[in-house]
Amino acid sequence: MAVVPILSLLVALPLVGAVLLLFVGNRDHERDRFIQWAALGISLAEFAATLWMWARFDPARADFQMVERADWIPSFGIQYAVGVDGITLFLVVLTGFLTPLALLGSWQSVHKKVREFSFFMLALESAMIGVFLSLDMFLFYLFWDAMLIPMYFLIGIWGYDRRVYAAVKFILYTMAGSVLMLVAILSLAYMHSVATGSYSFSYEALLTLTIPRHAQVWFFLAFALAFAIKVPLFPFHTWLPDAHVEAPTAGSVILAGVLLKMGTYGLLRFAFPLFPDAAAYFSPLLATLAVIGIVYGALVAMVQPDMKKLVAYSSVSHLGFVVLGITAMNIQGVQGAVYQMLNHGVSTGALFLIVGMLSDRRHTRLISEFGGLKHVMPKFVAAFFVVTLSSIGLPGLNGFVGEFLILFGAFRWNVTFATIAATGVILSAVYMLWMFQRVNYGPVTNPKNEGLKDLSTREWWVLGPAIAVAIVMGVAPSYFLNPMKPAVNRIVSRMAEAEPSKVVRVAPEAGADVLLTAAADRHSGTTGPAPRSAGE
Amino acid sequence: MGQALNGVIPVICVTLAGLACMLAEAFRQRGERMPIGGLGLIGLAGAGSAIVLLWGRHTESFGVVVADDFGLFVQLVLVGIGILTILFSSAPIERDKLPAGEYYALLLFALAGMMLMAVATDLLVIFLALEVFSLAVYVMTGLRRHVFASTEGAFKYFLLGGFSSAFFLYGIAFTFGLVGSTHLDRVAAAVAAGSLTGNPLLLVALGLLIVGFAFKVSAVPFHMWTPDAYEGAPTIVTGFMSTAVKAAAFAAFARVFLSALEPLRGDWAPVLWVLAICTMILGSVVGVAQTSLKRMLAYSSIAHGGYLLVALIAGNDVGKASILFYLLVYAVTNLGAFAVLALVSTPETPREHLDDFKGLWQSSPVLAGVLTVFLLSLGGFPPTAGFVAKWYVFSAAISAGQYSLAIVGVLTSVISVFFYLRIVVKMYMSEGPEGAAPPQPSRTALAALAISVAILFYLGVLPARLIDLAAGSVASIF
Amino acid sequence: MAIVLVLLAIGSVLAGYVGVPTVIGGSNRIEHFLAPSFAAPGMDAGGESGASHAEGLSEAPTVPAESTGEGGGDPNTELGLMAFSSGIAVAGIGIALFFFLRRRDVTDRVAASFAGVHRVLLNKYYVDEIYDAAIVQPVKNASERGLWKVVDAGVIDGAVNGAGKLVDGWSAILRRLQTGSMRAYALSVFVGVVLILGYYVWR
């Protein structure tokens, strides 16, 4: 029986489509529409393929499925290896889901160089899916780095006024963080060759490596820096508001919806399981930054005059939750983190699409320019409302499930972190509802808003799916949580064997003691019959 | 006698082609158009086939030349550079009104010298080859006689080159004084025997040899000639010298230091370490402030010399192979980038400065796209070959325990990405002047660009074969 | 506005049926909402070895009973709580009936005789105003002027852009070494030679 190499198909389909699009002659824009439809068609086919993958996915298995391997650079043990597990499954589906929405959302707003725009969007999709599916660190890094280029062009060519600054900042900041990860990856491969006599970049081979603890510290820091910048974790987040605000709508959607998840995905997939001892040792530090980010991002979001910037800072806050869930390293925390990655992709993606619709109509995103939209475009406001609630985490919508699980997991690990993080839930309601109120309620103060058109059919097709998914994920989370579970368990139980205390050989000083105890609590929380921290 | 010639047949092919070019030029009627470049291509094709035939045979000639796979690999790179350069050259020659016959003859003589240097196993022959190609390159730098900067660059290059050659020759003299021979095998035997250990004269000889090579690969602080010479030379010549000189010099550098002087690693590695760090940092940092594209790429090539030094210092099997891989990738990339610079400049709109590239994407999308690929490869972005090359070099550094070199290397490559992207920003993200006449590159030039881009993507995606080839060719000699 | 209240009323009547207590013969339909994160494992054919797998999952008992609760606990307590909460609701309905529907005059009289209290109550204890002055405005101002403009744009982003400016500055300084003067270039080579040879001779 011939088995379709579905994962390779997923990686290749958008790229092949993108390259073919480049050959469509498009002098004087006569084929713009055709190119847009073709790009949309390719991305929908890709989405269908991701769903097909989901259908074939065996939710009971914890290891990688549908694995495809081929020797690539044999002298260095580099393989083309792709596979999917419960964690990547939905991230890939999310990528497939958001790309058509982003393309459809920029139907009207992208006028120049439509062909190249579609090319970069589809190339980006390939690279993103490649990042999620790679089982070989070389392949992973290749996609990780390659992804920067299309995003750079998307921001730099089709963005707003300060697009060049934002694009350069985005690419340099991300690169500066990730090159050290490259050094760490190379060192890991070399370590493998010392231990076994042959190089290997395979993720699963590297998992079996016994890494000395002092080396773990350096490796973990190199990986964590790369991922922390991508997440972005406070205080590495300042590229994000610039990139988000200046990017075209489609760029923002993909940036917030998928790219940021690569940071948290990387932490969960690579930084933690590869270096468990160092990860356990640094978890409290990461969690501290995450919690600061939750509150800080929310507070700064609250006072933004620009809607896009508000949503950008809200991402800092939401992604802080995800990191907190990962650092908690128990089943609820991690499941919540993965769930929240999906939620954030759907809700924030939809928020950027909504802001983009306003921006298309009025060419401004300042909150003060709007007001009373409820009277002018009621359908739009209704959709906006659902998305806002989903972002806040209202029960019944997707955001609640993720935040609840994360907070529950965090609570079992460390009450302080959980308590502070919980204020972020309140603050998110504050900034979102306040913005919603100022934009949509009250009288129509600005005459320019009086004639605004309500949602078009195309825009319904953009927002409708996102809202539907938000509701489904809110009421039936087990469809998503069940397949995730074995893979999450696998990582959690691996981390349960971590021994953070052995990372530092010297006797812990008073200050370090706190960190170590907290880490030990987390450790016992995942294995022991009664979580100590929860009882305190 | 016939047998002894086998090892130098590639060099002879190229030399004969150079002579043919000279003769053709001499018999050319004034105003007659003659495909002189074609003669060069024939010679290079002959050299290429000879290299393929010699592959794996380890042919010795006259006791001073060994056509081993390492040398042949570099020769192949040089032949490739020669072919691409000739394909790019026709338009720039016409625009700058260069004397075609002299240009091609000098190009081929320089290549012959470089190819000899790649296979020479005697310090004196290395020196001879070095002078052969250096003299040709000095002249090529100053080929635009009516341009002041060109003459000035050539003059500086010539004087400083002479200065450093003197040091190099001095180093050879010391070596001869100590060992009684300039042959690398004898030097290696004497050094390995240990009788010279601790002899200060040996160290002086070592230092002087380092200076000679460091000048040719433009390592800091012997790099000062580079920006001026690169800017002064006709752009296509800059492309040629920035790639071919580096390839030849690194081949000999590696041969001398990694075979004959390998036992002295403890003495030369720290010095090269400092040179490599300074070269990487200065090349990438100063590149940031440049507004002339040629100077910017000049600093970029200084930085790339630093990465090659990293591989040289690593010096293990991975390191040696990565030198070869890197040289090839760098040659294709850098030559391509300079070729695009040469092609986009037209007599009406010279494009030398950053701002001249504004909106190039609008007027000539193909050239802009191709230049982008080259710049991304220089910056080390996947899926271009530049990424694999950098990965290979840094792997070598790490497998040799040179973490600091690897870290400085990756960080400086981020800095250099900044200025590569500045060009991309100008081309894609700024509006160009209206009505600027788009350059019309010739078919051959476009074909050469297409080949270069194809090579870069091929090696970026499927590098395994070349990696194995490079690893195989170093295994045979060191 | 009334339509909203009607909807809410319908919702509140129906919502109770989602989880009818077991003691009066119901069951909780949403209690397995998040089961995959809490329920006991067992059937997963995981990739890990059996031992560590079980270890990682043996946490089901640790979860407090009320979050997964099989039956909702002691029937007496449950009945008591139901009676108590229903009683309070009924009492509230009764007082409201008395004051607002039967005897509006009493309402006004009570309001008049406790004027101060009435005003405070009418203004919801001035809670909104106190909140606004004590929490909302300070937080808003601190966030805008402190966190956003100083910490975020100034310090953190300043450090990021500062790193870029640092490279720029060094670039501007180092490029001055390239004077164009032949003598300076020769000097540079010479200095290099002296340093290398000096290192070898005097190390």
Coordinates of N, CA, C and O in Angstrom, one line a residue, chain A residues 420-502:
Chain A
I420 N -0.4 36.1 40.9 CA -0.1 37.4 40.1 C -0.6 37.2 38.7 O -1.2 38.2 38.2
A421 N -0.4 36.0 38.2 CA -0.8 35.9 36.8 C -2.3 36.0 36.7 O -2.8 36.5 35.7
A422 N -3.1 35.6 37.7 CA -4.5 35.7 37.7 C -5.0 37.2 37.5 O -6.0 37.4 36.9
T423 N -4.2 38.1 38.0 CA -4.6 39.5 37.8 C -4.6 39.9 36.3 O -5.3 40.8 35.9
G424 N -3.7 39.2 35.6 CA -3.7 39.4 34.2 C -5.0 39.1 33.5 O -5.4 39.8 32.5
V425 N -5.7 38.2 34.0 CA -7.0 37.9 33.4 C -8.0 39.1 33.6 O -8.7 39.5 32.7
I426 N -7.9 39.7 34.8 CA -8.8 40.8 35.0 C -8.3 42.0 34.1 O -9.1 42.6 33.5
L427 N -7.0 42.2 34.1 CA -6.5 43.3 33.3 C -6.8 43.1 31.8 O -7.1 44.1 31.1
S428 N -6.9 41.9 31.4 CA -7.2 41.7 30.0 C -8.6 42.1 29.7 O -8.9 42.7 28.7
A429 N -9.5 41.9 30.7 CA -10.9 42.3 30.5 C -10.9 43.9 30.5 O -11.6 44.5 29.7
V430 N -10.0 44.5 31.3 CA -10.0 45.9 31.4 C -9.6 46.5 30.0 O -10.3 47.3 29.4
Y431 N -8.5 46.1 29.5 CA -8.0 46.8 28.3 C -8.9 46.5 27.1 O -9.1 47.3 26.3
M432 N -9.3 45.2 27.0 CA -10.1 44.9 25.8 C -11.5 45.5 25.9 O -11.9 46.1 24.9
L433 N -12.2 45.5 27.0 CA -13.5 46.0 27.1 C -13.4 47.5 27.0 O -14.3 48.2 26.4
W434 N -12.4 48.1 27.6 CA -12.3 49.6 27.5 C -12.2 50.0 26.1 O -12.8 51.0 25.6
M435 N -11.3 49.3 25.3 CA -11.1 49.6 23.9 C -12.4 49.4 23.2 O -12.8 50.2 22.4
F436 N -13.0 48.3 23.4 CA -14.3 47.9 22.8 C -15.3 49.0 23.0 O -16.0 49.5 22.0
Q437 N -15.4 49.5 24.2 CA -16.4 50.5 24.6 C -16.1 51.8 23.9 O -17.0 52.4 23.3
R438 N -14.8 52.2 23.9 CA -14.5 53.5 23.3 C -14.7 53.5 21.7 O -15.1 54.5 21.1
V439 N -14.5 52.3 21.1 CA -14.7 52.2 19.7 C -16.1 52.1 19.3 O -16.6 52.7 18.3
N440 N -16.9 51.3 20.0 CA -18.2 50.9 19.5 C -19.4 51.6 20.2 O -20.4 51.6 19.6
Y441 N -19.2 52.0 21.4 CA -20.4 52.5 22.1 C -20.4 54.1 22.1 O -19.4 54.7 21.6
G442 N -21.4 54.6 22.7 CA -21.5 56.1 22.7 C -22.0 56.6 21.4 O -22.4 55.8 20.5
P443 N -22.1 57.9 21.3 CA -22.6 58.5 20.1 C -21.5 58.5 19.0 O -20.4 58.3 19.3
V444 N -21.9 58.6 17.8 CA -20.9 58.7 16.7 C -20.4 60.1 16.7 O -21.0 61.1 16.3
T445 N -19.2 60.3 17.2 CA -18.7 61.6 17.4 C -18.0 62.1 16.2 O -17.9 63.3 15.9
N446 N -17.4 61.2 15.4 CA -16.6 61.6 14.3 C -17.4 61.5 13.0 O -17.9 60.3 12.7
P447 N -17.7 62.5 12.3 CA -18.6 62.4 11.1 C -18.1 61.5 10.1 O -18.8 60.9 9.3
K448 N -16.8 61.3 10.1 CA -16.2 60.3 9.1 C -16.7 58.9 9.3 O -16.6 58.1 8.4
N449 N -17.1 58.6 10.5 CA -17.6 57.3 10.8 C -19.0 57.0 10.4 O -19.5 55.9 10.4
E450 N -19.7 58.1 10.0 CA -21.2 57.9 9.8 C -21.5 57.0 8.6 O -22.5 56.3 8.6
G451 N -20.7 57.1 7.6 CA -21.0 56.3 6.4 C -20.3 55.0 6.2 O -20.3 54.4 5.1
L452 N -19.7 54.5 7.3 CA -19.0 53.3 7.2 C -19.9 52.1 6.8 O -21.0 51.9 7.3
K453 N -19.4 51.2 5.9 CA -20.1 50.1 5.5 C -20.0 49.0 6.5 O -18.9 48.8 7.1
D454 N -21.0 48.2 6.6 CA -20.9 47.1 7.5 C -20.2 45.9 6.8 O -19.8 46.1 5.7
L455 N -20.1 44.8 7.5 CA -19.3 43.7 7.0 C -19.8 43.3 5.6 O -21.0 43.1 5.4
S456 N -18.9 43.1 4.7 CA -19.2 42.5 3.4 C -19.3 41.0 3.5 O -18.8 40.4 4.5
T457 N -19.7 40.4 2.4 CA -19.8 38.9 2.4 C -18.4 38.3 2.6 O -18.1 37.4 3.3
R458 N -17.4 38.9 1.9 CA -16.0 38.5 2.0 C -15.6 38.6 3.5 O -15.0 37.6 4.0
E459 N -15.9 39.7 4.1 CA -15.4 39.8 5.5 C -16.1 38.8 6.4 O -15.5 38.4 7.4
W460 N -17.4 38.5 6.1 CA -18.0 37.4 6.9 C -17.2 36.1 6.8 O -17.0 35.4 7.7
W461 N -16.8 35.9 5.6 CA -16.0 34.7 5.4 C -14.7 34.7 6.1 O -14.1 33.7 6.4
V462 N -14.2 35.9 6.4 CA -12.9 36.0 7.1 C -13.2 35.8 8.6 O -12.5 35.0 9.2
L463 N -14.2 36.5 9.1 CA -14.4 36.4 10.6 C -15.2 35.2 11.0 O -15.0 34.7 12.1
G464 N -16.1 34.8 10.2 CA -17.0 33.7 10.6 C -16.3 32.5 11.0 O -16.5 32.0 12.1
P465 N -15.4 32.0 10.2 CA -14.6 30.8 10.6 C -13.9 30.9 11.9 O -13.9 30.0 12.8
A466 N -13.3 32.1 12.1 CA -12.6 32.3 13.4 C -13.5 32.3 14.6 O -13.2 31.7 15.6
I467 N -14.7 32.9 14.4 CA -15.6 32.9 15.5 C -16.1 31.5 15.8 O -16.2 31.1 16.9
A468 N -16.4 30.8 14.7 CA -16.9 29.4 14.9 C -15.9 28.6 15.6 O -16.3 27.9 16.6
V469 N -14.7 28.7 15.3 CA -13.6 27.9 15.9 C -13.5 28.3 17.4 O -13.4 27.5 18.3
A470 N -13.6 29.6 17.6 CA -13.5 30.1 19.0 C -14.6 29.5 19.9 O -14.4 29.1 21.0
I471 N -15.8 29.4 19.3 CA -16.9 28.8 20.1 C -16.7 27.3 20.3 O -16.9 26.7 21.4
V472 N -16.4 26.6 19.2 CA -16.2 25.2 19.3 C -15.1 24.8 20.3 O -15.2 23.9 21.1
M473 N -14.0 25.6 20.2 CA -12.9 25.3 21.2 C -13.3 25.7 22.6 O -12.7 25.2 23.6
G474 N -14.3 26.5 22.7 CA -14.7 26.9 24.1 C -15.7 25.9 24.7 O -15.6 25.6 25.9
V475 N -16.5 25.2 23.9 CA -17.5 24.3 24.5 C -17.0 22.8 24.3 O -17.5 22.0 25.1
A476 N -16.2 22.5 23.4 CA -15.8 21.1 23.3 C -14.3 20.9 23.3 O -13.7 20.5 22.3
P477 N -13.6 21.4 24.3 CA -12.2 21.3 24.3 C -11.6 19.9 24.2 O -10.4 19.8 23.8
S478 N -12.4 18.9 24.6 CA -11.8 17.6 24.7 C -11.4 17.1 23.3 O -10.5 16.3 23.2
Y479 N -12.0 17.6 22.2 CA -11.6 17.3 20.9 C -10.1 17.6 20.7 O -9.4 17.0 19.9
F480 N -9.7 18.7 21.3 CA -8.4 19.1 21.1 C -7.4 18.6 22.2 O -6.3 18.3 22.0
L481 N -8.0 18.6 23.4 CA -7.1 18.2 24.5 C -6.8 16.7 24.5 O -5.7 16.3 24.9
N482 N -7.7 15.9 24.0 CA -7.4 14.4 24.0 C -6.2 14.0 23.1 O -5.3 13.3 23.6
P483 N -6.1 14.5 21.9 CA -5.0 14.1 21.1 C -3.7 14.7 21.6 O -2.6 14.1 21.4
M484 N -3.8 15.8 22.3 CA -2.6 16.5 22.8 C -2.0 15.7 24.0 O -0.8 15.7 24.2
K485 N -2.8 15.0 24.7 CA -2.5 14.5 26.0 C -1.3 13.6 26.0 O -0.3 13.8 26.8
P486 N -1.2 12.5 25.2 CA -0.1 11.6 25.3 C 1.2 12.3 25.1 O 2.2 12.1 25.8
A487 N 1.3 13.2 24.1 CA 2.5 13.9 23.8 C 2.9 14.8 25.0 O 4.1 14.9 25.3
V488 N 1.9 15.5 25.5 CA 2.2 16.4 26.7 C 2.8 15.5 27.8 O 3.7 15.9 28.5
N489 N 2.1 14.4 28.1 CA 2.5 13.5 29.1 C 4.0 13.1 29.0 O 4.7 13.0 29.9
R490 N 4.3 12.8 27.7 CA 5.7 12.4 27.4 C 6.7 13.4 27.9 O 7.7 13.1 28.5
I491 N 6.4 14.7 27.6 CA 7.4 15.7 28.0 C 7.3 15.9 29.5 O 8.4 16.0 30.1
V492 N 6.1 15.9 30.0 CA 6.0 16.2 31.5 C 6.7 15.1 32.2 O 7.5 15.3 33.2
S493 N 6.6 13.8 31.8 CA 7.2 12.8 32.6 C 8.7 12.8 32.4 O 9.5 12.4 33.3
R494 N 9.2 13.2 31.2 CA 10.6 13.3 31.1 C 11.2 14.4 32.0 O 12.2 14.3 32.6
M495 N 10.4 15.5 32.1 CA 10.9 16.6 32.9 C 10.8 16.2 34.4 O 11.5 16.8 35.3
A496 N 10.0 15.2 34.7 CA 9.8 14.8 36.1 C 11.1 14.3 36.7 O 11.3 14.3 37.9
E497 N 12.0 13.8 35.8 CA 13.2 13.2 36.2 C 14.3 14.2 36.3 O 15.5 13.9 36.7
A498 N 14.0 15.5 36.0 CA 15.0 16.5 36.1 C 15.5 16.7 37.5 O 14.8 16.6 38.5
E499 N 16.8 17.1 37.6 CA 17.3 17.3 38.9 C 18.0 18.7 38.9 O 19.2 18.8 38.7
P500 N 17.2 19.7 39.1 CA 17.7 21.1 39.1 C 18.8 21.3 40.0 O 19.8 22.1 39.8
S501 N 18.8 20.7 41.2 CA 19.7 21.0 42.3 C 21.1 20.6 41.8 O 22.1 21.1 42.4
K502 N 21.3 19.7 40.9 CA 22.6 19.3 40.5 C 23.2 20.2 39.5 O 24.4 20.0 39.1

